[in-house]
mmCIF file of C-alpha atoms and ligand atoms in Angstrom:
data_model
loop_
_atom_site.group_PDB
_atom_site.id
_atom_site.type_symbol
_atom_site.label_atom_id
_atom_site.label_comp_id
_atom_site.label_asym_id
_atom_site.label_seq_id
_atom_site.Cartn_x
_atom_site.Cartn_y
_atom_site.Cartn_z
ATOM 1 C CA UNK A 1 14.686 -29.061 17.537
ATOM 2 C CA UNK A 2 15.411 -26.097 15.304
ATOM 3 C CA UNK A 3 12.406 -23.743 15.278
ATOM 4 C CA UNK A 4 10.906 -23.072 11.812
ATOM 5 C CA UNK A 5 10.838 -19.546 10.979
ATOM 6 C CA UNK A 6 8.801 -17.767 8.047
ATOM 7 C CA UNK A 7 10.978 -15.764 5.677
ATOM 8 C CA UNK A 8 9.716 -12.792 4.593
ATOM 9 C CA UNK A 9 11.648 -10.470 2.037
ATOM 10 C CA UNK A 10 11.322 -6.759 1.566
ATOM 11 C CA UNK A 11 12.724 -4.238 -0.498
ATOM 12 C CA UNK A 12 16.053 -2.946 1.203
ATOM 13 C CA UNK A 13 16.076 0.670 0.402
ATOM 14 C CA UNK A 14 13.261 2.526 -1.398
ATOM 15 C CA UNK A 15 9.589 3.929 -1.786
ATOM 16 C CA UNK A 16 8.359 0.362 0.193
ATOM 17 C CA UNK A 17 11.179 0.550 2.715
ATOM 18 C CA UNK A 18 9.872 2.045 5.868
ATOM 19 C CA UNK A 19 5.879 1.244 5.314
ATOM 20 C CA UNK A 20 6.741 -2.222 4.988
ATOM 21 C CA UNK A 21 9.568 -2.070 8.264
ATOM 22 C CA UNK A 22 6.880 -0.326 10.054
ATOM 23 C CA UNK A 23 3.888 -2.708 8.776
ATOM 24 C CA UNK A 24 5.792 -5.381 10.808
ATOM 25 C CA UNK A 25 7.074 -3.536 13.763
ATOM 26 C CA UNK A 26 3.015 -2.988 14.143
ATOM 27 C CA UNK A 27 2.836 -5.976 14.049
ATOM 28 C CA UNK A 28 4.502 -6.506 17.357
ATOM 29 C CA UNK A 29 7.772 -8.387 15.194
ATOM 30 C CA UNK A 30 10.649 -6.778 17.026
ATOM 31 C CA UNK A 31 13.825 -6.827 14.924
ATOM 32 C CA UNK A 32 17.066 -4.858 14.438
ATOM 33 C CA UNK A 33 17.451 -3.334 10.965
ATOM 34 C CA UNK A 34 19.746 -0.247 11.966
ATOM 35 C CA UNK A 35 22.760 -1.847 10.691
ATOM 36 C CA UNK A 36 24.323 -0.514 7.120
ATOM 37 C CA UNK A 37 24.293 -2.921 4.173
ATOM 38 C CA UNK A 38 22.626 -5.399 6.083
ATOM 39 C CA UNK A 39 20.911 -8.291 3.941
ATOM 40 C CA UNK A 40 19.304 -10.396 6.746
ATOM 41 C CA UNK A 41 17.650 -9.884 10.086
ATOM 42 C CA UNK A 42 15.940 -12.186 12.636
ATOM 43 C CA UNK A 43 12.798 -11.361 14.663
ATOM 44 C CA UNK A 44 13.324 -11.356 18.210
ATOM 45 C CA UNK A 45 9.649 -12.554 19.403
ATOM 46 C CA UNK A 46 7.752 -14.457 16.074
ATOM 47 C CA UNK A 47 9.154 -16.767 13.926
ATOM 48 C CA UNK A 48 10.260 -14.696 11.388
ATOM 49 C CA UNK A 49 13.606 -13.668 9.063
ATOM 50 C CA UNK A 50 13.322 -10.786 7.340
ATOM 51 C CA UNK A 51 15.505 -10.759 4.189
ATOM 52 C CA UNK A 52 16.278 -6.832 2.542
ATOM 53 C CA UNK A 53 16.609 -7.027 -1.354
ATOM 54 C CA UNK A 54 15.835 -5.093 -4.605
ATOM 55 C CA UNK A 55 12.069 -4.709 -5.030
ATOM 56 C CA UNK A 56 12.401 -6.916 -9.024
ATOM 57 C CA UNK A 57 14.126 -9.296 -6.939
ATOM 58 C CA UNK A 58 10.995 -10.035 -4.460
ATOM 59 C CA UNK A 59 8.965 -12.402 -6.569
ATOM 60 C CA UNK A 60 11.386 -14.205 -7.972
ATOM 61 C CA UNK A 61 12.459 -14.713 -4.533
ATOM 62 C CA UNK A 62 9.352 -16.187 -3.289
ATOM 63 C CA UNK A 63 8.765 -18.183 -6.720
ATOM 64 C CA UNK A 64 11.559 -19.929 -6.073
ATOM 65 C CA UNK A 65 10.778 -20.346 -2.228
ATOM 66 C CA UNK A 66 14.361 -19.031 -0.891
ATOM 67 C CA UNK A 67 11.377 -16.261 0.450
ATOM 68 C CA UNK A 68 8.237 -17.761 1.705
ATOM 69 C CA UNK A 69 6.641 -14.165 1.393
ATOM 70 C CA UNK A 70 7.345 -11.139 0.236
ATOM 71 C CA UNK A 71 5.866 -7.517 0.642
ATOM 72 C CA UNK A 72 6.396 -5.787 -3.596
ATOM 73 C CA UNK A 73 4.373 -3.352 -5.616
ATOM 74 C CA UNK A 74 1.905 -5.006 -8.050
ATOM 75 C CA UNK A 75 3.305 -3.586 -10.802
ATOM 76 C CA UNK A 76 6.361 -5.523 -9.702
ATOM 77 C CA UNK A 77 4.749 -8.665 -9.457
ATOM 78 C CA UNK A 78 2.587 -8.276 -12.650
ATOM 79 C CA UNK A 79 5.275 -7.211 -14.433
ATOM 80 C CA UNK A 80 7.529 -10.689 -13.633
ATOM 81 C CA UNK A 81 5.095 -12.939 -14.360
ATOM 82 C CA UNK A 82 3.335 -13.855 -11.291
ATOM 83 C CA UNK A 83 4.446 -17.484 -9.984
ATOM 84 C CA UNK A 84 3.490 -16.479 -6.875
ATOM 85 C CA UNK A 85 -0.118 -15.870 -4.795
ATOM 86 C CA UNK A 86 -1.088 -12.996 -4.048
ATOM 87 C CA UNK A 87 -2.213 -12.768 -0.428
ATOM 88 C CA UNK A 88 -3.558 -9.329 0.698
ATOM 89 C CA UNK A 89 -2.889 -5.912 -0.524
ATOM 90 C CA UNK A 90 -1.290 -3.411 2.124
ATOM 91 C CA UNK A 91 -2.746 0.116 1.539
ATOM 92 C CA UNK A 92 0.517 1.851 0.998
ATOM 93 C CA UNK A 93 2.972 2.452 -2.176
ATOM 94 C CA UNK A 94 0.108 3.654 -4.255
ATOM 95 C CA UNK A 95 0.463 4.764 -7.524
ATOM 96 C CA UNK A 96 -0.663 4.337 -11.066
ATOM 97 C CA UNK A 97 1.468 2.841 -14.168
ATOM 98 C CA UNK A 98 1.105 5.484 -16.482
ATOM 99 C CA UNK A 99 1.585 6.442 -20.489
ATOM 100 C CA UNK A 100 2.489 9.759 -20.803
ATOM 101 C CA UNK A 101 3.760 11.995 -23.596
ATOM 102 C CA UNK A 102 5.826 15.368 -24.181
ATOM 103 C CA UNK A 103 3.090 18.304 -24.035
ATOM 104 C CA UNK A 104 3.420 19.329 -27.700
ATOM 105 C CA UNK A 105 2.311 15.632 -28.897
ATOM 106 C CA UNK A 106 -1.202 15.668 -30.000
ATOM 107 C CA UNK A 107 -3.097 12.913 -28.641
ATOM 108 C CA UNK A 108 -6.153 12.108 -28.472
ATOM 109 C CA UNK A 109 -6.915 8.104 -28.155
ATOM 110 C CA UNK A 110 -4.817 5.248 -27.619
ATOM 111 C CA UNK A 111 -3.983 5.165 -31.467
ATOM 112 C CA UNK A 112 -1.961 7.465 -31.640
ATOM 113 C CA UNK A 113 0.974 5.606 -29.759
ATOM 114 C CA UNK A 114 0.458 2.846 -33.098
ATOM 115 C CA UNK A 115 4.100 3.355 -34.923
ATOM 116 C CA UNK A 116 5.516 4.842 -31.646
ATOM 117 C CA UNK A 117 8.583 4.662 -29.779
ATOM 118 C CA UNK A 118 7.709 4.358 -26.675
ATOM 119 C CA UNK A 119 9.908 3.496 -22.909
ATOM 120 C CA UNK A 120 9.182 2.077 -20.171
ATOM 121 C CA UNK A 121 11.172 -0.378 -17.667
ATOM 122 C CA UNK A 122 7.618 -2.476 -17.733
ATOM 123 C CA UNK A 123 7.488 -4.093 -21.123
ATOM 124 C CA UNK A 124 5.364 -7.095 -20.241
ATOM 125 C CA UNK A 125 3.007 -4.803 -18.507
ATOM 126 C CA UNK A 126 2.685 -2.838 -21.467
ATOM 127 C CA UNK A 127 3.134 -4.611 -24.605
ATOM 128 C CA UNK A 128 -0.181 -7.079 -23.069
ATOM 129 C CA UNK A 129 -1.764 -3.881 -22.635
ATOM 130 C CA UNK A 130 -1.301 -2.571 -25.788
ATOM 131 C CA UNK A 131 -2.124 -5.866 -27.454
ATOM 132 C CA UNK A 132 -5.701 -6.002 -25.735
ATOM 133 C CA UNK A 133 -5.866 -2.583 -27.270
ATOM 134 C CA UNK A 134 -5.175 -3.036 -30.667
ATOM 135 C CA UNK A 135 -2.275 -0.841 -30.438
ATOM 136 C CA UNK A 136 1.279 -1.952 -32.586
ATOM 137 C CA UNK A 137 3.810 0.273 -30.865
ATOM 138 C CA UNK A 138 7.613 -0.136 -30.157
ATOM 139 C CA UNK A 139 8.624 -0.596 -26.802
ATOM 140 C CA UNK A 140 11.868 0.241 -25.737
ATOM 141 C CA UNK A 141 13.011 -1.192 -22.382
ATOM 142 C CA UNK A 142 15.114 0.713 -20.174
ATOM 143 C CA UNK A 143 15.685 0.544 -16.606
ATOM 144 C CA UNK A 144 15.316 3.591 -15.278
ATOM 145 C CA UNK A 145 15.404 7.251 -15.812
ATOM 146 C CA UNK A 146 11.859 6.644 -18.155
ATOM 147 C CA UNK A 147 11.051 9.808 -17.744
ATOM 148 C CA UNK A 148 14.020 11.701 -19.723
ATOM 149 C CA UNK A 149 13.639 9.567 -22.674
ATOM 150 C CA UNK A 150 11.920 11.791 -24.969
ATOM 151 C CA UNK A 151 13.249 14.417 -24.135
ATOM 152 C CA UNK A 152 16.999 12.871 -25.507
ATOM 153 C CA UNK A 153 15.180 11.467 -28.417
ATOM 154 C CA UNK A 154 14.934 7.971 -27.256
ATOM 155 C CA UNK A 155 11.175 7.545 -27.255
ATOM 156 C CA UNK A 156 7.801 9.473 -28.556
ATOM 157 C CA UNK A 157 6.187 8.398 -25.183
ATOM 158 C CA UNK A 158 6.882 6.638 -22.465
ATOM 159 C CA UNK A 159 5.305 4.314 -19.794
ATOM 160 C CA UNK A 160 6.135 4.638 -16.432
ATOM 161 C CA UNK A 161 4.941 5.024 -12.447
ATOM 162 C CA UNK A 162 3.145 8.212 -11.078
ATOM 163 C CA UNK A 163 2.031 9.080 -7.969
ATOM 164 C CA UNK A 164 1.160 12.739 -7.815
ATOM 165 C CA UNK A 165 2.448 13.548 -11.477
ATOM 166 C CA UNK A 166 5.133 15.947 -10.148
ATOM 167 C CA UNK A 167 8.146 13.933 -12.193
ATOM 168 C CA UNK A 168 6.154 13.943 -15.614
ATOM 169 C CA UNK A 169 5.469 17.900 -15.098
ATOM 170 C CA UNK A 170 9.339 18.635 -14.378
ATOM 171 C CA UNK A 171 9.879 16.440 -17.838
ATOM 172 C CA UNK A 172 7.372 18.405 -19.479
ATOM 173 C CA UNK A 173 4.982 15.189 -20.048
ATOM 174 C CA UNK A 174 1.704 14.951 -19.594
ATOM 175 C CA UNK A 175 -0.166 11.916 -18.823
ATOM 176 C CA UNK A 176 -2.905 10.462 -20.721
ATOM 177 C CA UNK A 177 -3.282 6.637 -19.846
ATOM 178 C CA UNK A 178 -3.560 4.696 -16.845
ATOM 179 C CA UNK A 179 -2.274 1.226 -17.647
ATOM 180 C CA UNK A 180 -2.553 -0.246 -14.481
ATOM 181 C CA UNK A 181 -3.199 0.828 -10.804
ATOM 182 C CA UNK A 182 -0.858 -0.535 -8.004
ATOM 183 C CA UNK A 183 -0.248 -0.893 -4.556
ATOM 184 C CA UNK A 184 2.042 -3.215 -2.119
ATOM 185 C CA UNK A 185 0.904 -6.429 -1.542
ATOM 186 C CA UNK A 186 1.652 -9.474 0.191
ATOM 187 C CA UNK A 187 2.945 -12.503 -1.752
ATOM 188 C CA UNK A 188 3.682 -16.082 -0.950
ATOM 189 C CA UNK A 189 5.157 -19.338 -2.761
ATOM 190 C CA UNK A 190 2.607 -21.289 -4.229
ATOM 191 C CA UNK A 191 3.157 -24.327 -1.812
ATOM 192 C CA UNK A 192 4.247 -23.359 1.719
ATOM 193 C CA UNK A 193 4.393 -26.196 4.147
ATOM 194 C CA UNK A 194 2.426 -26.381 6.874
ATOM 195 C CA UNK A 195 4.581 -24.919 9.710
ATOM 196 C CA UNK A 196 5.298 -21.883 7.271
ATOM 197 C CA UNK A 197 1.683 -21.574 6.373
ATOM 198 C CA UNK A 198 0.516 -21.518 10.386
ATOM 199 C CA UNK A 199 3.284 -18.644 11.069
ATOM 200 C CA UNK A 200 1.378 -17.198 7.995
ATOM 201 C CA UNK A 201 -1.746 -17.115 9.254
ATOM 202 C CA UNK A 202 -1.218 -15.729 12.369
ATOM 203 C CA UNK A 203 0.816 -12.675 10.833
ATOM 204 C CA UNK A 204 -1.930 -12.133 8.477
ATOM 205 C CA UNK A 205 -4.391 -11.932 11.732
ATOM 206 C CA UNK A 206 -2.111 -8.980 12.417
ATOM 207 C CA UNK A 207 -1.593 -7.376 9.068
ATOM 208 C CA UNK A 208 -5.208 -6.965 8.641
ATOM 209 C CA UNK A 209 -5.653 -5.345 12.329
ATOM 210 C CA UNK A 210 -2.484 -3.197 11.317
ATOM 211 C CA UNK A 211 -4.562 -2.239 8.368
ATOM 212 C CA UNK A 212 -8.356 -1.856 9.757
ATOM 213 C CA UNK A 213 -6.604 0.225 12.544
ATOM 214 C CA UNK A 214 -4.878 2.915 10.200
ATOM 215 C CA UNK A 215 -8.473 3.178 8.402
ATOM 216 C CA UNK A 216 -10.205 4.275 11.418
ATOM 217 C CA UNK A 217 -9.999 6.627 14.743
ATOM 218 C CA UNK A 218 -11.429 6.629 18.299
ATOM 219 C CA UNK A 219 -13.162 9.898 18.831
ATOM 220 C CA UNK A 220 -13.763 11.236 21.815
ATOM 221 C CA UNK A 221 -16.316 13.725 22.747
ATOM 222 C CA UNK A 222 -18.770 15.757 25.431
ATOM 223 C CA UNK A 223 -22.352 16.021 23.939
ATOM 224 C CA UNK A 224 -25.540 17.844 25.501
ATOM 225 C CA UNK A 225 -27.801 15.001 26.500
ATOM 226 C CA UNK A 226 -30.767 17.152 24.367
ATOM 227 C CA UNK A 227 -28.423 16.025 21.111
ATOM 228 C CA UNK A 228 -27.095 12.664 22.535
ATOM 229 C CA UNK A 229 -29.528 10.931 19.399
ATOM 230 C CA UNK A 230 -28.272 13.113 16.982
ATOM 231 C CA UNK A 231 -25.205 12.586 17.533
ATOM 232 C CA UNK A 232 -25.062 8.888 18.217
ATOM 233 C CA UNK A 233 -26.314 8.654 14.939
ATOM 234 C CA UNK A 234 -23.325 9.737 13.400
ATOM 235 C CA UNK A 235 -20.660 7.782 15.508
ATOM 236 C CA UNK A 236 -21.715 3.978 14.496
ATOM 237 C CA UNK A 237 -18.665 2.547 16.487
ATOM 238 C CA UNK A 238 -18.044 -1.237 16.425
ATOM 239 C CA UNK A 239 -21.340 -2.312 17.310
ATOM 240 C CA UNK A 240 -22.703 1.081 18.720
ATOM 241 C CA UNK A 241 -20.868 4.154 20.586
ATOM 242 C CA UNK A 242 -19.917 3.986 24.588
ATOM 243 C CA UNK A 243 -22.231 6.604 26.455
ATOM 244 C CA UNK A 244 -20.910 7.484 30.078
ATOM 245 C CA UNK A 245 -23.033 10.263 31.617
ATOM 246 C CA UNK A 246 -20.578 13.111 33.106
ATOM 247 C CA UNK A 247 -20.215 14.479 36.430
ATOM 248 C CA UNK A 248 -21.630 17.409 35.371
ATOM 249 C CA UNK A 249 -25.461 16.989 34.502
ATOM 250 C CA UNK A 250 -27.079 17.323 31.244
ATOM 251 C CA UNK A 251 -23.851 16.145 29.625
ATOM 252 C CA UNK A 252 -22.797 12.669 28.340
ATOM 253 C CA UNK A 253 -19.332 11.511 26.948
ATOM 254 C CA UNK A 254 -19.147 9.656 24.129
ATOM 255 C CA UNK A 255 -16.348 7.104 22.665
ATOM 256 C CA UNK A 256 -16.611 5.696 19.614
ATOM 257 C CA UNK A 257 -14.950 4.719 16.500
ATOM 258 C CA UNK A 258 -14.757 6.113 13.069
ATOM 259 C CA UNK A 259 -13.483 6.121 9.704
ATOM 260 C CA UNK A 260 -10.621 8.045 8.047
ATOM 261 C CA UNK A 261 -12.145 9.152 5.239
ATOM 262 C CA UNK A 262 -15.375 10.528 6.713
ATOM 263 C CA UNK A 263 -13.696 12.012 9.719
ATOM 264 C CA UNK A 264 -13.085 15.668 9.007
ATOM 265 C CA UNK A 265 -17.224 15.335 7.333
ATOM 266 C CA UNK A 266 -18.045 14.274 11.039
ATOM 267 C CA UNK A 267 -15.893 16.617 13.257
ATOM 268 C CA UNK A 268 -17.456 19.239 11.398
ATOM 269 C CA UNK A 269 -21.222 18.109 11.881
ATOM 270 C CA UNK A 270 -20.192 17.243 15.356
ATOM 271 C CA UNK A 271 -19.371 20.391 16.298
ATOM 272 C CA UNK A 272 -22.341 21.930 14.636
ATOM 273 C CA UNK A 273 -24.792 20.068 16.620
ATOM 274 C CA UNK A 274 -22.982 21.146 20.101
ATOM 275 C CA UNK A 275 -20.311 18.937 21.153
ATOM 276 C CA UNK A 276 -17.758 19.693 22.844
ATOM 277 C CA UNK A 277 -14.011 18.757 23.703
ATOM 278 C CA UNK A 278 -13.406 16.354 20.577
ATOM 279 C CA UNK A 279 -10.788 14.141 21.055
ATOM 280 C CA UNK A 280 -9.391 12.040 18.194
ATOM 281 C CA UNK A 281 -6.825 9.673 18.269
ATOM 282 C CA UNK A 282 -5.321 7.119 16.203
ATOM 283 C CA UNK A 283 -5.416 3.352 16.952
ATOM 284 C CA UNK A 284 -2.569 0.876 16.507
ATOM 285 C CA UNK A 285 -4.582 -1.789 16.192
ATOM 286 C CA UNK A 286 -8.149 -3.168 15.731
ATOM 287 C CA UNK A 287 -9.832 -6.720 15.528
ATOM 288 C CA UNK A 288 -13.483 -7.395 15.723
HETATM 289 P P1 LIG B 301 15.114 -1.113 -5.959
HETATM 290 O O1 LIG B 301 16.448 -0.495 -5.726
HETATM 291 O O2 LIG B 301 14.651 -1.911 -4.774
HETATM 292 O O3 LIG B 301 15.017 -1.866 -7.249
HETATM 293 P P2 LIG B 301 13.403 0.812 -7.275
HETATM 294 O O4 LIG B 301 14.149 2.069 -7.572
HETATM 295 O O5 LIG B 301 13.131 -0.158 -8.363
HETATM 296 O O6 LIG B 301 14.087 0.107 -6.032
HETATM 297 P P3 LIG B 301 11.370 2.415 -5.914
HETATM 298 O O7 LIG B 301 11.460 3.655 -6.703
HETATM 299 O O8 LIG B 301 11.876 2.408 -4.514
HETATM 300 O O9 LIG B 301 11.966 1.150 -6.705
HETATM 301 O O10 LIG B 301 9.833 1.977 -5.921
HETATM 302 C C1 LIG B 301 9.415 0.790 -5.332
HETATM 303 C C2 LIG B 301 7.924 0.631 -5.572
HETATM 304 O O11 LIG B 301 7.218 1.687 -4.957
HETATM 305 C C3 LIG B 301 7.454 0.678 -7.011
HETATM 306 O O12 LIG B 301 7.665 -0.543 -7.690
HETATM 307 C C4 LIG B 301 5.976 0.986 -6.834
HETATM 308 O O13 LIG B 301 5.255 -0.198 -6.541
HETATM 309 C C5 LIG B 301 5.959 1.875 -5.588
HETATM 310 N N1 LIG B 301 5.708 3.313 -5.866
HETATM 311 C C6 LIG B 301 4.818 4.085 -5.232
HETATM 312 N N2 LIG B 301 4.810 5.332 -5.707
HETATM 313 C C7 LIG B 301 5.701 5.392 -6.680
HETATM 314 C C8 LIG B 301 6.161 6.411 -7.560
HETATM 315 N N3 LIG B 301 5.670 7.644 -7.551
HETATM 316 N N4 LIG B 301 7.147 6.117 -8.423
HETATM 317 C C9 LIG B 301 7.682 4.887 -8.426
HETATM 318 N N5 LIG B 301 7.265 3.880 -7.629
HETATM 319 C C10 LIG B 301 6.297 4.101 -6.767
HETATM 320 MG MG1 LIG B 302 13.565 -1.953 -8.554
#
């Protein structure tokens, strides 16, 4: 019998590329994708094909079912419609979809873009947004290169992705509207069969360790047994820190787990109360 394999389709060269390649490497799905203009690739060790297209392509893709999944941007997905469920979101390819307009325009609310020319490759996106606004503006579609439109006298204002704002700056635009926030995600077809749906699951199980893993690190560290309380109290771990005494007396080492955010807020404090010899390290994975 022919063994059923999930398809899974990701964006072949771009801003999602390598998070998403290295989302399912971490996975532990082993599969070649060093090979130029390659379209198609099959895991060695899960049940998986991995299909490399154009991001707009994705959830059409998996609408359709040719894809059972897909890994795409929000914006992506919101922008075609949505026939498709929207499974988990991945922490990476953050940004914002933004309205932004040359520096010498003088806005001040949403308004002011009534009458306007303004460009964007996400019309739907934008013309439901400015319709929950009030706002009757002109949308001009283009595919790419938003950014340079007023500046060539295409558009008053235009409506496109940021991340850190450095492309609107170079373009002299400023932004002054966040439309919609975004970040990868994992999609499926509406109605996977079962076999698809139980190779689902169980790469789920790992997505979300993938995930949980890159939000937290193992910390290491020697602590004077006078502060051991202290400092247990700032290391909640899993369910509570390790405590191993060390060979040398008065001194205890202590493993535990923490998050990403807080970390360089705890190192600090650590290190104020007296310990010593902080290790941190990073964790490929993480269930509990
Ligand atoms: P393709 O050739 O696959 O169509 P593309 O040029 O349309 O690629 P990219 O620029 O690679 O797309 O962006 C892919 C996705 O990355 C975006 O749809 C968005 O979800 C995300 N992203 C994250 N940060 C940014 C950013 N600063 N600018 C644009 N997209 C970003
Ligand atoms: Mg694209």
């Amino acid at each position: 019998m022919r063994e059923i394999k999930l398809k899974i389709a990701v964006q072949k060269s771009g801003r999602l590329s390598e998070d998403s390649i290295e989302l399912l490497k971490k996975c532990g799905v082993k599969f070649n994708n060093g090979l130029q203009g390659k379209l198609r690739a099959t895991a060695e060790n899960f049940p998986l094909e991995i299909f490399f297209l154009r991001d707009d392509d994705i959830p059409e893709y998996v609408a359709d079912g040719v894809s059972d999944i897909g890994i795409v941007g929000e914006n992506v997905v919101f922008e075609s419609g949505g026939a498709v469920e929207t499974i988990e979101k991945l922490d990476f390819g953050k940004c914002r979809l933004s309205l932004a307009v040359p520096k010498n325009f003088p806005y001040q609310a949403l308004a002011d873009f009534g009458g306007k020319r303004v460009a964007t490759s996400y019309p739907n996106i934008l013309s439901k947004f400015f319709r929950a606004n009030g706002v009757n503006a002109d949308i001009h579609t283009i595919s790419g290169s938003v950014e340079i439109a007023p500046g060539i006298g295409l558009a008053d204002a235009i409506c496109d992705l940021v991340s850190s704002g450095s492309t609107l700056f170079t373009n002299g635009l400023r932004e002054v509207e966040t439309v919609m926030q975004s970040e990868a995600v994992l999609i499926a077809h509406k109605k996977l069969d079962l076999e698809a749906e139980k190779i689902l699951e169980k790469l789920l199980f790992r997505i979300k360790a993938v995930k949980q893993a890159k939000r937290n690190k193992y910390i290491l560290l020697n602590a004077p047994d006078e502060k051991l309380q202290e400092i247990i109290a700032l290391l909640p771990g899993i369910k509570s820190p390790t405590v191993m005494p060390l060979a040398a007396g008065g001194w205890s080492s202590v493993h535990s787990v923490i998050n990403e955010n807080d970390f360089w807020e705890i190192v600090e404090t650590l290190k104020n109360k007296g310990a010593q010899g902080i290790l941190v390290l990073s964790i490929d994975q993480m269930i509990d």
